Tab-separated table of C-alpha atoms and ligand atoms in Angstrom:
chain	number	residue	atom	x	y	z
M	1	MET	CA	83.989	71.672	97.318
M	2	ASP	CA	87.372	72.307	98.912
M	3	ASN	CA	86.687	73.825	102.322
M	4	SER	CA	90.106	75.379	102.592
M	5	VAL	CA	89.535	77.638	99.555
M	6	ALA	CA	88.224	81.114	100.373
M	7	LEU	CA	88.301	82.668	96.937
M	8	ASP	CA	88.231	80.872	93.609
M	9	VAL	CA	88.710	82.764	90.345
M	10	ASP	CA	88.267	80.540	87.328
M	11	GLY	CA	88.837	81.711	83.766
M	12	LEU	CA	87.807	85.258	84.591
M	13	ALA	CA	87.415	87.515	81.560
M	14	LYS	CA	86.351	91.139	81.456
M	15	THR	CA	85.846	93.294	78.397
M	16	TYR	CA	84.549	96.819	78.848
M	17	THR	CA	82.109	97.869	76.155
M	18	GLY	CA	80.280	101.065	75.422
M	19	HIS	CA	80.493	104.209	73.313
M	20	GLY	CA	81.272	102.028	70.277
M	21	ARG	CA	84.548	100.820	71.797
M	22	SER	CA	85.583	97.713	73.605
M	23	VAL	CA	88.596	97.159	75.870
M	24	GLU	CA	89.642	93.628	76.738
M	25	ALA	CA	90.986	94.262	80.231
M	26	VAL	CA	91.254	90.704	81.543
M	27	ARG	CA	91.581	87.682	79.258
M	28	GLU	CA	91.914	84.589	81.426
M	29	LEU	CA	92.633	84.777	85.131
M	30	THR	CA	92.653	81.587	87.144
M	31	PHE	CA	93.853	81.320	90.721
M	32	SER	CA	92.554	80.471	94.152
M	33	ILE	CA	93.285	81.733	97.615
M	34	GLY	CA	93.158	79.541	100.680
M	35	ARG	CA	91.246	80.590	103.758
M	36	GLY	CA	93.459	82.802	105.904
M	37	GLU	CA	96.061	83.333	103.188
M	38	PHE	CA	97.749	86.662	102.435
M	39	VAL	CA	98.198	87.051	98.681
M	40	CYS	CA	99.617	90.038	96.826
M	41	ILE	CA	99.085	90.944	93.187
M	42	VAL	CA	101.559	92.929	91.136
M	43	GLY	CA	101.498	93.773	87.457
M	44	PRO	CA	101.964	96.590	84.992
M	45	SER	CA	99.770	99.661	85.182
M	46	GLY	CA	96.598	99.076	83.156
M	47	ALA	CA	96.892	95.292	83.516
M	48	GLY	CA	93.428	95.041	85.045
M	49	LYS	CA	94.201	94.777	88.760
M	50	THR	CA	91.458	97.192	89.787
M	51	THR	CA	89.086	95.513	87.356
M	52	LEU	CA	89.810	92.154	88.992
M	53	LEU	CA	89.144	93.500	92.485
M	54	ARG	CA	85.908	95.159	91.429
M	55	CYS	CA	84.713	91.862	89.942
M	56	ILE	CA	85.599	89.990	93.152
M	57	ALA	CA	83.820	92.640	95.215
M	58	GLY	CA	80.681	92.069	93.142
M	59	LEU	CA	80.687	95.632	91.831
M	60	LEU	CA	81.284	94.759	88.193
M	61	ASP	CA	79.733	92.086	85.970
M	62	VAL	CA	82.213	89.626	84.500
M	63	SER	CA	82.299	88.854	80.768
M	64	GLY	CA	83.351	85.244	81.248
M	65	GLY	CA	84.497	82.752	83.854
M	66	ARG	CA	83.451	82.400	87.457
M	67	ILE	CA	84.246	83.854	90.863
M	68	ALA	CA	83.282	81.970	94.005
M	69	LEU	CA	83.633	82.995	97.621
M	70	ASP	CA	83.463	80.196	100.172
M	71	GLY	CA	82.031	78.038	97.398
M	72	ALA	CA	79.182	80.382	96.435
M	73	PRO	CA	79.178	82.442	93.228
M	74	VAL	CA	79.648	86.190	93.702
M	75	THR	CA	76.575	88.028	92.459
M	76	GLY	CA	76.802	91.265	94.459
M	77	PRO	CA	78.851	92.772	97.292
M	78	PRO	CA	79.495	89.791	99.620
M	79	ALA	CA	78.827	90.042	103.365
M	80	GLY	CA	81.960	89.903	105.479
M	81	MET	CA	84.128	91.471	102.801
M	82	ALA	CA	85.830	94.850	103.192
M	83	VAL	CA	87.452	96.732	100.331
M	84	VAL	CA	89.947	99.580	100.496
M	85	PHE	CA	89.867	101.241	97.111
M	86	GLN	CA	92.553	103.049	95.206
M	87	GLU	CA	90.274	106.081	94.969
M	88	TYR	CA	89.763	106.352	98.705
M	89	GLY	CA	88.461	109.911	98.566
M	90	ARG	CA	85.308	108.727	96.847
M	91	SER	CA	84.710	105.901	99.306
M	92	LEU	CA	84.263	108.147	102.375
M	93	PHE	CA	81.065	110.052	103.111
M	94	PRO	CA	81.936	113.755	103.175
M	95	TRP	CA	78.988	114.680	105.401
M	96	LEU	CA	80.015	112.249	108.149
M	97	THR	CA	82.847	112.748	110.632
M	98	VAL	CA	85.789	110.376	110.616
M	99	ARG	CA	84.277	108.557	113.608
M	100	ARG	CA	80.896	108.128	111.912
M	101	ASN	CA	82.493	106.957	108.666
M	102	ILE	CA	84.240	104.163	110.538
M	103	GLU	CA	81.183	103.361	112.647
M	104	LEU	CA	78.633	103.067	109.819
M	105	PRO	CA	79.501	99.534	108.623
M	106	LEU	CA	79.576	98.399	112.269
M	107	LYS	CA	75.983	99.585	112.660
M	108	GLU	CA	75.061	97.656	109.526
M	109	LYS	CA	76.782	94.640	111.073
M	110	GLY	CA	74.490	95.007	114.109
M	111	LEU	CA	77.084	95.762	116.792
M	112	ASN	CA	75.859	97.545	119.911
M	113	LYS	CA	76.931	101.070	120.782
M	114	ALA	CA	79.632	100.146	123.292
M	115	ASP	CA	81.239	97.598	120.964
M	116	ARG	CA	81.131	100.082	118.107
M	117	ALA	CA	82.805	102.770	120.196
M	118	ALA	CA	85.541	100.373	121.325
M	119	ARG	CA	86.250	99.174	117.785
M	120	VAL	CA	86.310	102.718	116.378
M	121	ALA	CA	88.700	103.885	119.119
M	122	ALA	CA	91.056	100.943	118.559
M	123	ALA	CA	91.046	101.432	114.783
M	124	LEU	CA	91.669	105.178	115.059
M	125	ASP	CA	94.554	104.500	117.401
M	126	ALA	CA	95.987	101.863	115.068
M	127	VAL	CA	96.152	104.319	112.139
M	128	GLY	CA	97.224	107.271	114.312
M	129	LEU	CA	94.083	109.358	113.798
M	130	THR	CA	92.629	109.595	117.301
M	131	GLU	CA	92.991	113.381	117.209
M	132	SER	CA	90.986	113.636	113.983
M	133	ALA	CA	87.924	111.618	115.072
M	134	GLU	CA	85.560	114.581	114.880
M	135	ALA	CA	86.955	116.040	111.642
M	136	HIS	CA	85.281	115.598	108.275
M	137	PRO	CA	87.157	113.786	105.489
M	138	TRP	CA	87.509	116.917	103.360
M	139	GLN	CA	89.453	118.570	106.187
M	140	LEU	CA	92.145	115.884	105.970
M	141	SER	CA	95.071	115.298	103.617
M	142	GLY	CA	94.911	112.494	101.039
M	143	GLY	CA	97.108	110.249	103.156
M	144	MET	CA	94.942	110.831	106.231
M	145	GLN	CA	91.765	110.078	104.269
M	146	GLN	CA	93.331	106.842	103.153
M	147	ARG	CA	94.080	105.950	106.771
M	148	VAL	CA	90.403	106.555	107.595
M	149	ALA	CA	89.432	104.094	104.853
M	150	ILE	CA	91.912	101.580	106.286
M	151	ALA	CA	90.619	102.145	109.835
M	152	ARG	CA	87.083	101.493	108.618
M	153	ALA	CA	88.121	98.179	107.060
M	154	VAL	CA	90.135	97.206	110.155
M	155	ALA	CA	87.283	98.019	112.570
M	156	TYR	CA	84.883	95.920	110.518
M	157	GLU	CA	87.052	92.810	111.066
M	158	PRO	CA	86.113	91.305	107.691
M	159	SER	CA	86.675	87.662	106.787
M	160	VAL	CA	88.044	88.769	103.411
M	161	LEU	CA	89.939	92.015	102.918
M	162	LEU	CA	90.626	93.409	99.424
M	163	MET	CA	93.067	96.287	99.119
M	164	ASP	CA	93.823	98.180	95.906
M	165	GLU	CA	97.157	100.023	96.136
M	166	PRO	CA	96.054	101.310	99.537
M	167	PHE	CA	99.288	103.001	100.558
M	168	ALA	CA	100.112	104.849	97.340
M	169	ALA	CA	99.325	108.259	98.848
M	170	VAL	CA	100.949	107.951	102.274
M	171	ASP	CA	104.497	108.880	103.282
M	172	ALA	CA	107.160	106.190	103.664
M	173	GLN	CA	107.154	105.961	107.462
M	174	THR	CA	103.354	105.778	107.699
M	175	ARG	CA	103.382	103.250	104.911
M	176	ALA	CA	105.721	100.967	106.833
M	177	ASP	CA	103.506	101.280	109.924
M	178	LEU	CA	100.364	100.507	107.922
M	179	GLU	CA	102.007	97.499	106.277
M	180	ASP	CA	102.741	96.099	109.725
M	181	LEU	CA	99.219	96.972	110.882
M	182	VAL	CA	97.671	94.941	108.069
M	183	ARG	CA	99.970	92.000	108.767
M	184	THR	CA	99.188	92.144	112.498
M	185	LEU	CA	95.469	92.228	111.765
M	186	TRP	CA	95.822	89.315	109.392
M	187	ARG	CA	97.681	87.215	111.951
M	188	ARG	CA	95.364	88.142	114.804
M	189	LEU	CA	92.045	87.551	113.015
M	190	GLY	CA	93.069	84.889	110.521
M	191	ILE	CA	91.442	86.834	107.692
M	192	THR	CA	92.015	86.263	103.984
M	193	VAL	CA	93.798	89.183	102.340
M	194	LEU	CA	94.144	90.040	98.652
M	195	PHE	CA	96.433	93.032	98.319
M	196	VAL	CA	97.175	94.824	95.032
M	197	THR	CA	100.309	96.934	94.847
M	198	HIS	CA	102.673	98.268	92.196
M	199	ASP	CA	105.503	98.126	94.752
M	200	ILE	CA	107.416	94.862	94.305
M	201	ASP	CA	109.225	95.105	97.650
M	202	GLU	CA	105.923	95.700	99.411
M	203	SER	CA	104.369	92.636	97.754
M	204	VAL	CA	107.214	90.394	98.949
M	205	TYR	CA	107.295	91.926	102.420
M	206	LEU	CA	103.545	91.442	102.924
M	207	GLY	CA	102.501	88.329	101.067
M	208	GLN	CA	102.754	84.576	101.415
M	209	ARG	CA	102.349	84.466	97.645
M	210	VAL	CA	102.744	87.051	94.911
M	211	LEU	CA	100.679	86.687	91.747
M	212	VAL	CA	102.437	88.443	88.895
M	213	LEU	CA	100.067	89.567	86.156
M	214	SER	CA	100.994	89.998	82.507
M	215	ASN	CA	100.398	93.020	80.374
M	216	ARG	CA	96.856	93.497	79.061
M	217	PRO	CA	94.946	91.350	78.049
M	218	THR	CA	95.785	89.868	81.377
M	219	VAL	CA	96.705	86.396	82.557
M	220	VAL	CA	98.633	85.191	85.618
M	221	LEU	CA	102.299	85.091	84.592
M	222	GLU	CA	103.537	83.342	87.731
M	223	ASP	CA	102.361	82.469	91.212
M	224	VAL	CA	105.457	83.128	93.343
M	225	ARG	CA	105.653	81.545	96.790
M	226	VAL	CA	107.227	83.835	99.402
M	227	ASP	CA	108.930	81.353	101.732
M	228	LEU	CA	109.917	83.917	104.351
M	229	PRO	CA	108.991	83.309	108.017
M	230	ASP	CA	105.628	84.734	109.168
M	231	GLU	CA	107.426	86.864	111.729
M	232	ARG	CA	108.486	89.815	109.572
M	233	ASP	CA	110.371	92.939	110.390
M	234	GLN	CA	110.823	96.033	108.239
M	235	LEU	CA	114.604	96.070	108.667
M	236	GLN	CA	115.552	92.425	109.144
M	237	THR	CA	113.188	90.889	106.597
M	238	ARG	CA	113.955	93.450	103.933
M	239	SER	CA	117.721	93.007	104.375
M	240	SER	CA	117.654	89.195	104.335
M	241	PRO	CA	119.261	87.383	101.358
M	242	ARG	CA	116.090	85.376	100.674
M	243	PHE	CA	114.018	88.584	100.475
M	244	ALA	CA	116.497	89.937	97.921
M	245	GLU	CA	116.281	86.742	95.849
M	246	ILE	CA	112.494	86.740	95.729
M	247	ARG	CA	112.155	90.460	95.001
M	248	THR	CA	114.710	90.112	92.172
M	249	HIS	CA	112.701	87.241	90.703
M	250	VAL	CA	109.422	89.189	90.922
M	251	TYR	CA	111.128	92.267	89.485
M	252	GLU	CA	112.352	90.284	86.472
M	253	LEU	CA	108.870	88.870	85.919
M	254	VAL	CA	107.299	92.320	86.017
M	255	GLN	CA	109.920	93.613	83.571
M	256	ALA	CA	109.121	90.697	81.254
M	257	ALA	CA	105.399	91.406	81.645
M	258	LYS	CA	105.898	95.018	80.563
M	259	LYS	CA	107.660	93.807	77.433
M	260	GLY	CA	104.658	91.648	76.592
M	261	HIS	CA	106.028	88.241	77.562
M	262	ARG	CA	103.300	85.596	77.872
M	263	PRO	CA	103.457	82.365	79.885
M	264	GLY	CA	104.574	79.352	77.906
M	265	GLY	CA	107.257	81.262	76.046
M	266	GLY	CA	105.125	82.758	73.264
M	267	ASP	CA	106.032	86.423	73.320
M	268	ALA	CA	103.370	88.808	72.044
B	301	ADP	P1	95.152	98.549	86.752
B	301	ADP	O1	94.371	98.689	88.016
B	301	ADP	O2	95.953	97.272	86.683
B	301	ADP	O3	96.012	99.738	86.464
B	301	ADP	P2	92.532	98.739	85.462
B	301	ADP	O4	91.770	97.555	85.934
B	301	ADP	O5	92.236	100.042	86.105
B	301	ADP	O6	94.103	98.412	85.529
B	301	ADP	O7	92.311	98.889	83.904
B	301	ADP	C1	92.538	97.815	82.974
B	301	ADP	C2	92.173	98.267	81.564
B	301	ADP	O8	90.785	98.469	81.475
B	301	ADP	C3	92.835	99.587	81.154
B	301	ADP	O9	93.165	99.507	79.804
B	301	ADP	C4	91.735	100.597	81.398
B	301	ADP	O10	91.878	101.696	80.546
B	301	ADP	C5	90.501	99.801	81.068
B	301	ADP	N1	89.329	100.277	81.825
B	301	ADP	C6	89.230	100.339	83.195
B	301	ADP	N2	88.011	100.786	83.550
B	301	ADP	C7	87.327	100.996	82.406
B	301	ADP	C8	85.980	101.446	82.103
B	301	ADP	N3	85.111	101.747	83.060
B	301	ADP	N4	85.646	101.524	80.798
B	301	ADP	C9	86.502	101.200	79.799
B	301	ADP	N5	87.765	100.752	80.023
B	301	ADP	C10	88.170	100.656	81.304
B	302	MG	MG1	94.359	100.072	89.498
């Protein structure tokens, strides 16, 4: 086994069946992510990005292929993994305050009360929600609820963090702040991050690699290396010539994916 590999996805296939219909969401996904790497995934809507993340998180049975985390097959929700879902509203407990929502996984992790309180306070501060600690999720806007879900993942300090279009519902300024928060967390803790987004610029700004997925049934169209320095800055990085080159390349790939281009030149 290669010790430097955190996540290994090999020939993953997923077909949804039921009600007399079947949908082939993912045909053949193969990629691996090194320990401590930050990898983004982009692809057309309906390509199977959420499906992929749910399989990795052990929430969905695969139809074919294998997923391994630190060398062990994924058979259920893995310890040390945190997931921020696209449908954040459903992932928070409405009967718990913001503080308790963030604290719950820390209790399950066995942290003592003082450590839990310190982590919750730091996470609330990081997402700008200190004032809302005693509110309930349903009293908050969609963007604020999403920041609670992010704070919960941040406080947990996972070894692997999966994020499914986590910033889709937040305003542009908050989004930029949260992007930098996730990168800071990644650099500080050395965690492995798999980040799904439909925003090409965001994928290049955040990732060390961008996996571009094809149209459904899904395969990896290209694994794009983002050779920008680790020190990134919303203004400088995004206005650098290399950033523009990479985002143009990813953009063209995504456009090709939408038109049904397959790797190897055989267009569907
Ligand atoms: P993405 O996140 O890339 O937009 P999804 O993973 O949500 O894509 O969906 C991929 C495909 O699988 C879509 O065609 C979608 O309609 C289908 N799909 C997703 N969830 C289900 C489900 N529970 N049952 C049947 N089909 C599904
Ligand atoms: Mg999705």
